XYZ file of C-alpha atoms in Angstrom:
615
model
C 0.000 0.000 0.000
C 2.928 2.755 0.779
C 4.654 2.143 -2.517
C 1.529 3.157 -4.734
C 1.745 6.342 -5.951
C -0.574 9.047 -4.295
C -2.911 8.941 -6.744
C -3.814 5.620 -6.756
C -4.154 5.918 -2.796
C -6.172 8.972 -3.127
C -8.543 7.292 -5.572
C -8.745 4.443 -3.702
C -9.150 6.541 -0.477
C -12.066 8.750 -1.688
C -13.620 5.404 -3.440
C -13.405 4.295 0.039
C -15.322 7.077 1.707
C -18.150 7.384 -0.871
C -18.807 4.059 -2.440
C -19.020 1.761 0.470
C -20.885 3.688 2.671
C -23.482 3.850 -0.204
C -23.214 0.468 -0.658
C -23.997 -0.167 2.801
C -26.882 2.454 2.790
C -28.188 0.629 -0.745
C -28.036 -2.737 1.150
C -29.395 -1.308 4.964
C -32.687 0.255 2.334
C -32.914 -2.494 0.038
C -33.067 -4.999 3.288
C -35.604 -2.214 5.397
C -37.822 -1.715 2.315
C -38.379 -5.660 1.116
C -39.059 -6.473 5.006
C -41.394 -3.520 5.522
C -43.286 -3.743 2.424
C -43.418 -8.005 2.744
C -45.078 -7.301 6.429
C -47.258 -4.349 4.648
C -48.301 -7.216 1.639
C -48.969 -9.923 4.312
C -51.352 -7.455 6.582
C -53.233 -6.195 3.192
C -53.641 -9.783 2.081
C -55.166 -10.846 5.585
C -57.198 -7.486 5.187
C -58.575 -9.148 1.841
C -59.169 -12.415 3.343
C -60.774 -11.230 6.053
C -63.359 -9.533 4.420
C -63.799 -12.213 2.027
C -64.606 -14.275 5.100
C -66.831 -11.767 6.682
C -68.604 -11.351 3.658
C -69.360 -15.819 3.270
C -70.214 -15.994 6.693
C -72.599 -12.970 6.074
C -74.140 -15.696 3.605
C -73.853 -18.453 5.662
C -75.449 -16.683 8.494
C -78.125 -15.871 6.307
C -78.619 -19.297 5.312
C -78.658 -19.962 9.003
C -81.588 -17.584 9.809
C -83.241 -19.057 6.745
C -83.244 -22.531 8.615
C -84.547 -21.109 12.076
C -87.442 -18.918 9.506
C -88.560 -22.018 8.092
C -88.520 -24.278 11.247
C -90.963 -21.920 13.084
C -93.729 -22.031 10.096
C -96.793 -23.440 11.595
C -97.505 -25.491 8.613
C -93.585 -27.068 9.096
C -94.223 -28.037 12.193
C -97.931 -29.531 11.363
C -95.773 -31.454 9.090
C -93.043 -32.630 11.145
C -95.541 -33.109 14.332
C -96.408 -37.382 14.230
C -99.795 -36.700 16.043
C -101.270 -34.051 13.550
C -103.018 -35.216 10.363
C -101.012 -34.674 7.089
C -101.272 -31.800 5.237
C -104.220 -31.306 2.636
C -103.353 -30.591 -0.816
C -104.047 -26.340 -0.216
C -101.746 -26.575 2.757
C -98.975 -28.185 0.709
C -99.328 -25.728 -2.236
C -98.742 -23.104 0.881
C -95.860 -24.698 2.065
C -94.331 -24.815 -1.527
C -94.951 -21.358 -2.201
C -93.690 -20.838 1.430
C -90.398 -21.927 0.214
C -89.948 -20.733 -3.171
C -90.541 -17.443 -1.637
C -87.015 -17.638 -0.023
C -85.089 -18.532 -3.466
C -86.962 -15.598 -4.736
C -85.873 -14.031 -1.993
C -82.138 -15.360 -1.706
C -80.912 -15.958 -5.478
C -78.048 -17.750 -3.738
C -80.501 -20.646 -2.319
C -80.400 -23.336 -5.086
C -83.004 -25.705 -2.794
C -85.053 -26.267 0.356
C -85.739 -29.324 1.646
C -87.067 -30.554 4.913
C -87.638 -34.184 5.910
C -89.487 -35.726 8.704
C -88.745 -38.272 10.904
C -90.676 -40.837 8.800
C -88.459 -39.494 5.648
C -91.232 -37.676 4.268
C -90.637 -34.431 2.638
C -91.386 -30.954 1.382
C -89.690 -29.004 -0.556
C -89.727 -25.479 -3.374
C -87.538 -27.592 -6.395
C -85.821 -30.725 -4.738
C -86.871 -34.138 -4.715
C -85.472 -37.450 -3.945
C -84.002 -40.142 -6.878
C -85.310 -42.866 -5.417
C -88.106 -44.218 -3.204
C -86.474 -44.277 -0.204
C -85.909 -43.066 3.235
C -84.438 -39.849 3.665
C -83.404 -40.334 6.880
C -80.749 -42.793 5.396
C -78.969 -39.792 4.137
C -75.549 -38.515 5.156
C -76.299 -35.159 5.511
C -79.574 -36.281 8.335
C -77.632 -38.620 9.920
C -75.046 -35.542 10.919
C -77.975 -33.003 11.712
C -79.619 -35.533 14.065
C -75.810 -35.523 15.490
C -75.578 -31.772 15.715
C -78.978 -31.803 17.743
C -80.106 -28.475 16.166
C -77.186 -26.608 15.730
C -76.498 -25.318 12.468
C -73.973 -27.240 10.521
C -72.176 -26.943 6.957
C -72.142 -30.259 5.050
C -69.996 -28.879 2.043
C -70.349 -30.348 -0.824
C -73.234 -32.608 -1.653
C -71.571 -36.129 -2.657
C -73.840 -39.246 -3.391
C -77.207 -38.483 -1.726
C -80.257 -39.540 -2.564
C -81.835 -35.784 -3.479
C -81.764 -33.480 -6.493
C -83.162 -30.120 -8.048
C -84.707 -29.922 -11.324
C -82.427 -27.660 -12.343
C -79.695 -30.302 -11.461
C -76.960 -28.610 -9.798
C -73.668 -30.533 -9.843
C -72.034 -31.259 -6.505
C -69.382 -29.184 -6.847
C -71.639 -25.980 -7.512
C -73.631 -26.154 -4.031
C -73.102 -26.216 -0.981
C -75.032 -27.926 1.702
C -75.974 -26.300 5.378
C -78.573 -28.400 7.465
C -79.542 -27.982 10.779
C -82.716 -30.579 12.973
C -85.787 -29.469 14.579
C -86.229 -29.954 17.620
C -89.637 -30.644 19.766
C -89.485 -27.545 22.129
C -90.926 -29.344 25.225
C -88.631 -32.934 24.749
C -85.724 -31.831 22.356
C -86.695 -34.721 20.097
C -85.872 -34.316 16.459
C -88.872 -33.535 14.759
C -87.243 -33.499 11.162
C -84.184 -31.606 9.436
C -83.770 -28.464 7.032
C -81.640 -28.960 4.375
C -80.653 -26.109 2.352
C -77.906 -26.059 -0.866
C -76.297 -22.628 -1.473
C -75.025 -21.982 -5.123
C -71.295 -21.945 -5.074
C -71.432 -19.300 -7.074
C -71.790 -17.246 -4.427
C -68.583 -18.002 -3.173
C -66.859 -17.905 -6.444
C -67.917 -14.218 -6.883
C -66.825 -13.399 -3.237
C -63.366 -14.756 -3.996
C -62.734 -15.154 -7.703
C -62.327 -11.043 -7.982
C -59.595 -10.788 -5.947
C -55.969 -10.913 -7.203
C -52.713 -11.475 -5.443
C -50.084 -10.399 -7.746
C -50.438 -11.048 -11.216
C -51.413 -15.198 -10.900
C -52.775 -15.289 -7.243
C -55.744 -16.093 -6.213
C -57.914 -17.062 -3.191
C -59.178 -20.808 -2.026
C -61.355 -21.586 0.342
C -61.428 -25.064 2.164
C -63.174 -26.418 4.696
C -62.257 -27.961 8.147
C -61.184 -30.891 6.469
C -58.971 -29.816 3.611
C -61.423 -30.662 1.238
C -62.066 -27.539 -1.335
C -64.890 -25.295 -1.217
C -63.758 -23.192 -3.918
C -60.850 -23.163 -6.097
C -60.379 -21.160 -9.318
C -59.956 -22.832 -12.619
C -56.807 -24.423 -13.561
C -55.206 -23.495 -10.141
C -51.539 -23.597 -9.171
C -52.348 -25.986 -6.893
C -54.980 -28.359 -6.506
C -55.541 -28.954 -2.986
C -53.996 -27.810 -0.094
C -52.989 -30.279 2.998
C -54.798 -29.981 5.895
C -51.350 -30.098 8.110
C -49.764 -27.325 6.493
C -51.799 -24.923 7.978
C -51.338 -26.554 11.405
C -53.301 -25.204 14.685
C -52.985 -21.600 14.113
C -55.973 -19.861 12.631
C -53.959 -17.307 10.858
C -50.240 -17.423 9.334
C -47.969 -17.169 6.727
C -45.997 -19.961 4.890
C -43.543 -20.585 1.902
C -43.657 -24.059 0.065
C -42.325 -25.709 -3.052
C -44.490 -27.011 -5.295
C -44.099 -28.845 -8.448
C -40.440 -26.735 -8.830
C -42.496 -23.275 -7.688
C -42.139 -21.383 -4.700
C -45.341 -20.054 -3.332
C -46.468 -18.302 -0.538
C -49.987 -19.124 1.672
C -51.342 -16.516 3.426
C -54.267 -17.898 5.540
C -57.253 -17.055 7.506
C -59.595 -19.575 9.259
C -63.407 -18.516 9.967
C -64.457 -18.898 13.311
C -68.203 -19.427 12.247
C -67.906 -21.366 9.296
C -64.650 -23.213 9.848
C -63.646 -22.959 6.743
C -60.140 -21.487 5.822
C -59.583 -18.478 2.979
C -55.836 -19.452 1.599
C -54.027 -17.011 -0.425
C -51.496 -18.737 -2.861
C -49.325 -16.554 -5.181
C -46.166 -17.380 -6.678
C -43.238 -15.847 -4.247
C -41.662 -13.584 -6.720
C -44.227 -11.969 -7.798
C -44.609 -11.002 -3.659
C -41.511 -9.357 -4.488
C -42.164 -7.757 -7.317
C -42.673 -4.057 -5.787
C -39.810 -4.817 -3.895
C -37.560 -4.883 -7.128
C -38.933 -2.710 -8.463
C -37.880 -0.063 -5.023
C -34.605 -2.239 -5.208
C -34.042 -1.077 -8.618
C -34.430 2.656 -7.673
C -32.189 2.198 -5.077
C -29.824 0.292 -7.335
C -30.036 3.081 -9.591
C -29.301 5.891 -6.924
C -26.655 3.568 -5.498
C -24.415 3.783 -8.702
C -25.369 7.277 -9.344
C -23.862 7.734 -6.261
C -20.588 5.935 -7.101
C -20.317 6.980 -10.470
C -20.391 10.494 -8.562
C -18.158 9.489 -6.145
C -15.784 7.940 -8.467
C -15.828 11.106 -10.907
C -15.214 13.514 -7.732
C -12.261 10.722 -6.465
C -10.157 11.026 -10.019
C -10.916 14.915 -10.082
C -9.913 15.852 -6.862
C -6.949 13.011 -6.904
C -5.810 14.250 -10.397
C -5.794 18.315 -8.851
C -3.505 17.130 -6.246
C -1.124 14.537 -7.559
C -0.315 16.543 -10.735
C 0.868 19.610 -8.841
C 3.387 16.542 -7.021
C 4.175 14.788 -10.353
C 5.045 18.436 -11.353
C 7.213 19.436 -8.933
C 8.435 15.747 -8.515
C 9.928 16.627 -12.151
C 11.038 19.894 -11.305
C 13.473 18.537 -8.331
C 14.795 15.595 -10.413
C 15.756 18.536 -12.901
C 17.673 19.472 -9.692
C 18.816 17.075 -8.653
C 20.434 16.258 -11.958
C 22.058 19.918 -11.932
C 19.645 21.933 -13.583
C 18.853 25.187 -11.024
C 16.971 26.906 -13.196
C 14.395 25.335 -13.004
C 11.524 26.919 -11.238
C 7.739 25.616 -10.141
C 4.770 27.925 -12.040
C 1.886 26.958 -10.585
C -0.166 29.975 -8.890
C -1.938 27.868 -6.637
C -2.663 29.060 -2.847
C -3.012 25.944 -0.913
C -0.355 23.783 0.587
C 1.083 22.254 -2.921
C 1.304 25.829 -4.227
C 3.143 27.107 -0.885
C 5.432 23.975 -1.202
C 6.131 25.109 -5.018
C 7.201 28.565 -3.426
C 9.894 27.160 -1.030
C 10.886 25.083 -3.439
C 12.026 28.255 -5.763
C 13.201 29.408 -2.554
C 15.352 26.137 -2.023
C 16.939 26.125 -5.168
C 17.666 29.806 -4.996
C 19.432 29.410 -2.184
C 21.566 26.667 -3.153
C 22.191 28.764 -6.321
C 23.510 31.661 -3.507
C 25.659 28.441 -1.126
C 27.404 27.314 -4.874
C 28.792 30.437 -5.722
C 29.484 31.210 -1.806
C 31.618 27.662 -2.507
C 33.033 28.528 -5.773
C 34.511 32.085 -3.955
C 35.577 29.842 -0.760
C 37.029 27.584 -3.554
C 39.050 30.318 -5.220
C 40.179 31.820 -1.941
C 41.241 28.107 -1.059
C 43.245 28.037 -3.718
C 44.959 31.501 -3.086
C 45.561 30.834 0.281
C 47.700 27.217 -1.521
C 49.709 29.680 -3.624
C 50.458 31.800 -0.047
C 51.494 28.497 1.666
C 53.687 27.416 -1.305
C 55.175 30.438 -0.671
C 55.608 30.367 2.952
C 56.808 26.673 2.544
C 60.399 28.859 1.649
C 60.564 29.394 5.514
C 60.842 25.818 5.972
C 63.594 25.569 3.721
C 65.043 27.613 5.016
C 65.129 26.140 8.308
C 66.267 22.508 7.271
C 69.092 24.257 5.145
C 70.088 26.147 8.300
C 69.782 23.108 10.610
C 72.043 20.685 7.803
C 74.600 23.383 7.872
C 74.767 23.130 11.837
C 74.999 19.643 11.148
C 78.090 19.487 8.529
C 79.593 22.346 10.646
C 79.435 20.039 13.920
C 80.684 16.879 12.341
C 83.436 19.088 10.781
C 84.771 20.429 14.368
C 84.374 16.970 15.949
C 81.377 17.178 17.931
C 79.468 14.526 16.979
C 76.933 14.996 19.793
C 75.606 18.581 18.792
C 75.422 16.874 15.012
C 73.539 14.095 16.297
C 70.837 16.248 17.752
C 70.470 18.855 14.573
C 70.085 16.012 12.398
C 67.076 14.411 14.518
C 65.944 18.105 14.785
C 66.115 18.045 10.902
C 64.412 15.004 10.946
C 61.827 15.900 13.426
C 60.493 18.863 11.615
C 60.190 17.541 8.424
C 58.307 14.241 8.891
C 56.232 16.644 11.620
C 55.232 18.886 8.388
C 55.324 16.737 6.051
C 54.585 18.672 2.927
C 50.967 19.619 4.487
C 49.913 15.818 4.243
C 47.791 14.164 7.121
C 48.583 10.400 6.439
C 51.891 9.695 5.835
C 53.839 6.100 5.819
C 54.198 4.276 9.645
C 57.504 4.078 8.330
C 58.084 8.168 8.621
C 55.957 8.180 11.807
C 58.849 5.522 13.471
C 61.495 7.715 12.040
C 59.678 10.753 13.720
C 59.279 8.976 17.244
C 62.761 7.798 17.072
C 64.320 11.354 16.021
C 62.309 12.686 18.865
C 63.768 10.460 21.373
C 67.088 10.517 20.583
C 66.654 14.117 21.094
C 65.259 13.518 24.228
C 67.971 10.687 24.699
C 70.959 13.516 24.585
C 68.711 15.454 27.224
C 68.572 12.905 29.712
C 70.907 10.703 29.215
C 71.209 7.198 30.937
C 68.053 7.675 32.836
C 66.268 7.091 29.412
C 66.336 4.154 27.183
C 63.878 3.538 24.754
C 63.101 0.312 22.376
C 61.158 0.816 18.611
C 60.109 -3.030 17.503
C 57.646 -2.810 14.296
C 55.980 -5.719 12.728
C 56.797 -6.553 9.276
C 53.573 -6.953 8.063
C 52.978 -3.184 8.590
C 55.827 -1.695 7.303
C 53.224 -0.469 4.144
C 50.390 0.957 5.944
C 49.675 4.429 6.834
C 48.787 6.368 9.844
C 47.554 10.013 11.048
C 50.881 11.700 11.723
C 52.544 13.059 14.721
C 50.393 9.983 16.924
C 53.282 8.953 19.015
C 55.147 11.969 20.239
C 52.419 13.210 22.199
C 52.293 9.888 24.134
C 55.680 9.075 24.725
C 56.214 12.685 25.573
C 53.423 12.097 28.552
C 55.406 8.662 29.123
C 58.846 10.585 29.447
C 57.402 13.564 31.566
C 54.551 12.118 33.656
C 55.678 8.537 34.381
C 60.135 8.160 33.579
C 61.078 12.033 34.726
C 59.630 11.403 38.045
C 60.923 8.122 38.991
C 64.335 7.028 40.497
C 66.773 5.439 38.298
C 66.400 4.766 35.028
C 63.235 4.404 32.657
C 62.225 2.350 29.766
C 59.898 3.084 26.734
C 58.547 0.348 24.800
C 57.032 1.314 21.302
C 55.693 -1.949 19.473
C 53.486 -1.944 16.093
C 51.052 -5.109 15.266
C 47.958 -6.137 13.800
C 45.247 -7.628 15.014
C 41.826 -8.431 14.288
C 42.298 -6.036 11.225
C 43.031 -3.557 13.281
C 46.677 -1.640 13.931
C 48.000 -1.539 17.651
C 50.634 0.989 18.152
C 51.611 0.786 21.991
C 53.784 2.659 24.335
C 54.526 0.770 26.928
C 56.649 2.155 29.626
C 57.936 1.344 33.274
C 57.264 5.211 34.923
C 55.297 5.786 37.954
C 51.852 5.007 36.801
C 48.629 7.149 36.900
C 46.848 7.170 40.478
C 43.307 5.352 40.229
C 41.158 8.698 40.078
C 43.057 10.466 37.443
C 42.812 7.539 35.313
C 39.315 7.302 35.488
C 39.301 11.205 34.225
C 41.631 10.864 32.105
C 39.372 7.820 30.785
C 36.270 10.205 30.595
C 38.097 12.932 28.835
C 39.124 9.938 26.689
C 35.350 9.574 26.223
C 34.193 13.098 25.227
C 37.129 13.554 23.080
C 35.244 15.060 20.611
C 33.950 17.518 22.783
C 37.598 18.717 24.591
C 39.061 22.393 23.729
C 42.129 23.642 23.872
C 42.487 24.946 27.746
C 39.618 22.933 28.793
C 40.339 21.033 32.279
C 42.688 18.152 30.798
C 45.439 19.652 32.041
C 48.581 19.663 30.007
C 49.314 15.919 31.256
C 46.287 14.538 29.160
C 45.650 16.955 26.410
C 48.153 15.370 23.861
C 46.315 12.004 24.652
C 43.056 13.302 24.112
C 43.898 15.508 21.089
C 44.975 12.112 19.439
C 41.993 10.497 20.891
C 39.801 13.223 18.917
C 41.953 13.131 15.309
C 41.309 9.319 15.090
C 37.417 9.768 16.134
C 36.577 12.342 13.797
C 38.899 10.869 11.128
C 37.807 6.996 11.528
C 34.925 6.781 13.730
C 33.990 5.236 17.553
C 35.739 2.288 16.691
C 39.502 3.053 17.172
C 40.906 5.459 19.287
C 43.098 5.196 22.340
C 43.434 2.822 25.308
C 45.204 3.616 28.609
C 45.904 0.686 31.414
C 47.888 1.756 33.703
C 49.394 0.788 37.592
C 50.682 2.910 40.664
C 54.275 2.607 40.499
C 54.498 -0.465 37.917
C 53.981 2.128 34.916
C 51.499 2.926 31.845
C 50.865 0.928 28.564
C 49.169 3.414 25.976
C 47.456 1.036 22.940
C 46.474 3.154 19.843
C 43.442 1.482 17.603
C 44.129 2.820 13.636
C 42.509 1.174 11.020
C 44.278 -0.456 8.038
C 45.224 2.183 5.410
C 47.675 0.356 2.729
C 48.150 2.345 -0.208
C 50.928 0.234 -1.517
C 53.774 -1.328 0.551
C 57.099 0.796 0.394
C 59.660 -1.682 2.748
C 60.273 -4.056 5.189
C 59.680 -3.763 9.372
C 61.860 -2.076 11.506
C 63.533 -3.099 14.919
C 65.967 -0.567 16.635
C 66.963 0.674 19.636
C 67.845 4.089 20.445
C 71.856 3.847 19.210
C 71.111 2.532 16.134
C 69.123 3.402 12.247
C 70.315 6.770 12.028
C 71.319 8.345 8.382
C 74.239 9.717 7.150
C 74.993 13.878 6.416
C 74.669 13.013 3.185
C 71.452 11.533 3.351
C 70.240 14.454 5.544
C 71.639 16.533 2.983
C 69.839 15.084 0.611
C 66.712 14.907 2.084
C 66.766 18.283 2.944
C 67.307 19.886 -0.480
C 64.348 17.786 -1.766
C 62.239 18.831 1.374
């Protein structure tokens, strides 16, 4: 992710800000609406079946008064009573008019029938097949049962009765309900009364669920009461709609999902089903899903249009003035960043025109520094006649001593000689290990003449780094602390050891001598100065016994880093061994080792002479 370019990550950023939080909006609507608007379908299809049900058992309540109507006629119950004589032919014409007056009345009444106990009958338009007893029937056998309550039959199957206009059994509809004797409750005879189906079918047939749903209506049983023509299902288990008198159910029939919404009829017992396929359930919800589809990727395409705009105004202003510093960085100064913008990229432009002016103003302050540098060469060059002037002066001493005899005085002007020029050494820093020995030893056979047999001194340099190079002008500060702080102020005679080696890649240069030792506390100083070498000034609290320690200390930090540097151990009244760390500089090897002591390796006048008119 950190290695894409800005633009990508500010695409991707803003994409992330505006898309998926619309995405999650589109899903949180899409999810409220289809749940809200299935509950709001489900209560306005109960609505519907609940006044189709309201509206049958109007009818069937109806048919239900018509029963009690009839069964309080006094002709009926002359009829139906065993101890009255039957009814004369005027009476019977009554009766039948009696009851063709109700299917006048109610055009939903196909027939009226009632039956004695004896089987006998009267009736407006039905009459029986067959000579035989009524009370054989089905349908009197379960209104005897229901001892005058009302009770729906359903459809009339095999019976023994019929209308002229002959009604088929699954266009009526059967109620019946018995007569009882007031005084004993005895069944006096049954009503029997068939209810055109058509009825039903107008009640229910009107109403649509969806595009293909419609309404059924079954009875306690699960038989059908009505069903529309060619219907998506046929007939409807009992057990699906379980114990509940209302509910809501999804089933899979014949590969189609469809969803029963249900309402059972306290009066009637029968049960109003509503069966539509389940997609079309859903169909408003699409539809609201497509609008919020639709707003969803107007929203992104927005989002994503606002994303590149705003990531392309800010990451070409970068691209810009990425090119502008590589023009820089490649050399070109001149280069300058146009824009007029306001904001941050614009005051970034400014200080970048401000950077590169002043780096235009520190390269010409270098070029002059440069040039003066170079001046202040041709002044030294010039100076360097000084110099010569000394070593010519000091070789003249020399040949002059060695001419009168005194060998001593020569001695010391040549290591003077000597001393001088390895210590300037042509302005150089590094110079050959080989010149810093022969500086060390020049120095202490100077020091040698000075103090005689109370200093002796031993040089022993490994071979193997007779070619390298050091920082010159390392040693004489140390063994002049080992000569003045340790030898001067012991009794008898004093030794310095110098010793070069390498190890671990590393080159050792030790003093080593047998002096009086540093006292525990100003060691540990002397080891802190050591420590904030880099920090020590001239006149600082060193003390002229440890600056020339820690001014070494400092040349080889600054010049080589924490790693090398210088190590003191030392002992009260045993002496002080002083290890310099140097890296390993070989620019080429130029001779063997060297091994002296202090009365041997010195030159010839006529090498110093040499040497000093090529110095």
């Amino acid at each position: 992710m950190n290695n894409l370019p800005i633009r990508y990550k500010l695409i991707l950023n803003f994409m992330l800000i505006a898309i998926i939080p619309s995405l999650l909006l589109g899903v949180l609507v899409s999810y409220t609406v289809t749940r809200i608007i299935e509950e709001q379908v489900n209560e306005h299809t109960l609505q519907i079946i609940g006044k189709v049900n309201s509206t049958l058992e109007h009818v069937v309540s109806n048919m239900q008064n018509l029963t009690y109507f009839i069964s309080f006629d006094p002709l009926v119950r002359k009829f139906l009573a065993e101890d009255e004589e039957p009814l004369n032919s005027e009476e019977l014409y009554t009766v039948s008019r009696f009851l063709q007056g109700f299917t006048t009345l109610y055009p939903e009444v196909a027939g009226i029938l009632v039956a004695d106990r004896q089987g006998r009958y009267l009736s407006n338009d039905m009459y029986a097949r067959i000579d035989a007893p009524l009370t054989e029937e089905t349908w009197y056998k379960q209104a005897v049962e229901s001892r005058g309550i009302f009770t729906i039959v359903g459809h009339p199957g095999a019976r023994n009765v019929t209308t002229h206009t002959n009604y088929k059994p699954d266009e009526v509809v059967s109620v019946v309900r018995a007569i009882l004797e007031p005084d004993t409750q005895q069944v006096q005879g049954v009503v029997l009364v068939d209810l055109k189906l058509r009825v039903i079918a107008e009640t229910a047939k009107d109403v649509r669920l969806g595009k293909t749903g419609y309404l059924m209506v079954v009875d306690q049983d699960g038989d059908n009461i009505y069903a529309p023509t060619n219907p998506i299902i046929e007939r409807i288990p009992i057990e699906w709609l379980g114990d509940q008198s209302s509910g809501t159910l999804s089933k899979e029939v014949n590969g189609r999902s469809l969803q029963l919404i249900y309402l059972t009829s306290s009066f009637t017992n029968w049960t109003t089903v509503g069966v539509f396929p389940t997609h079309e359930s859903a169909a408003a919800v699409r539809q609201i899903q497509f609008y919020v589809v639709s707003f969803v990727f107007l929203i992104c395409m927005m989002g994503i249009t606002a994303s590149l705009y705003v990531s392309h105004s800010i990451s070409r202003p970068i691209q810009q003035l990425q090119s502008f510093m590589q023009k820089a960085e490649e050399g070109d100064l001149t280069v300058r960043h146009t824009s007029r913008r306001q904001d941050e990229l614009g005051k970034l432009g400014m200080s970048f025109n401000k950077m590169l002016v002043q780096l235009r103003k520190l390269l010409e302050l270098t070029e002059l520094q440069e040039r003066q540098k170079r001046e202040a060469e041709l002044k030294s060059l010039q100076a360097h006649i000084k110099p010569h002037f000394l070593y010519n002066t000091l070789d003249t001493i020399h040949w002059l001593a060695r001419s009168k005899g005194a060998d001593d005085v020569a001695e010391v002007v040549e290591s003077l000689s000597r001393l001088f020029r390895i210590g300037l050494s042509k302005g150089q820093e590094m110079i050959p290990l080989l010149d810093e020995i022969e500086h060390i030893r020049s120095y202490l056979k100077i020091q040698k003449t000075r103090y005689r047999d109370k200093l002796n001194y031993t040089i022993e340099a490994a071979p193997d780094t007779a070619h390298l190079e050091v920082l010159k002008v390392l040693l004489q500060p140390i063994v002049e602390n080992a000569i003045y702080h340790g030898l001067k102020q012991r009794r008898g005679p004093g030794n310095i050891r110098i010793r070069t080696a390498v190890e671990e890649q590393v080159l050792l240069l030790t003093v080593e001598d047998d002096g009086i030792g540093i006292p525990a506390e100003k060691l540990a100083e002397l080891r802190d100065l050591l420590e904030r070498s880099t920090e020590h000034q001239p006149g600082s609290s060193a003390g002229s016994s440890g600056y020339g320690i820690v001014n070494v200390q400092a040349r080889l930090k600054l010049s080589f880093g924490d790693r090398y540097g210088v190590r003191i151990e030392s002992e009260p009244g045993r002496g002080t061994v002083v290890t310099i760390m140097h890296p390993i500089v070989d620019h080429g090897r130029r001779g063997g080792g060297a091994h002296d002591a202090g009365s041997h390796g010195e030159r010839t006048l006529g090498s110093a002479l040499e040497g000093a008119d090529r110095g």
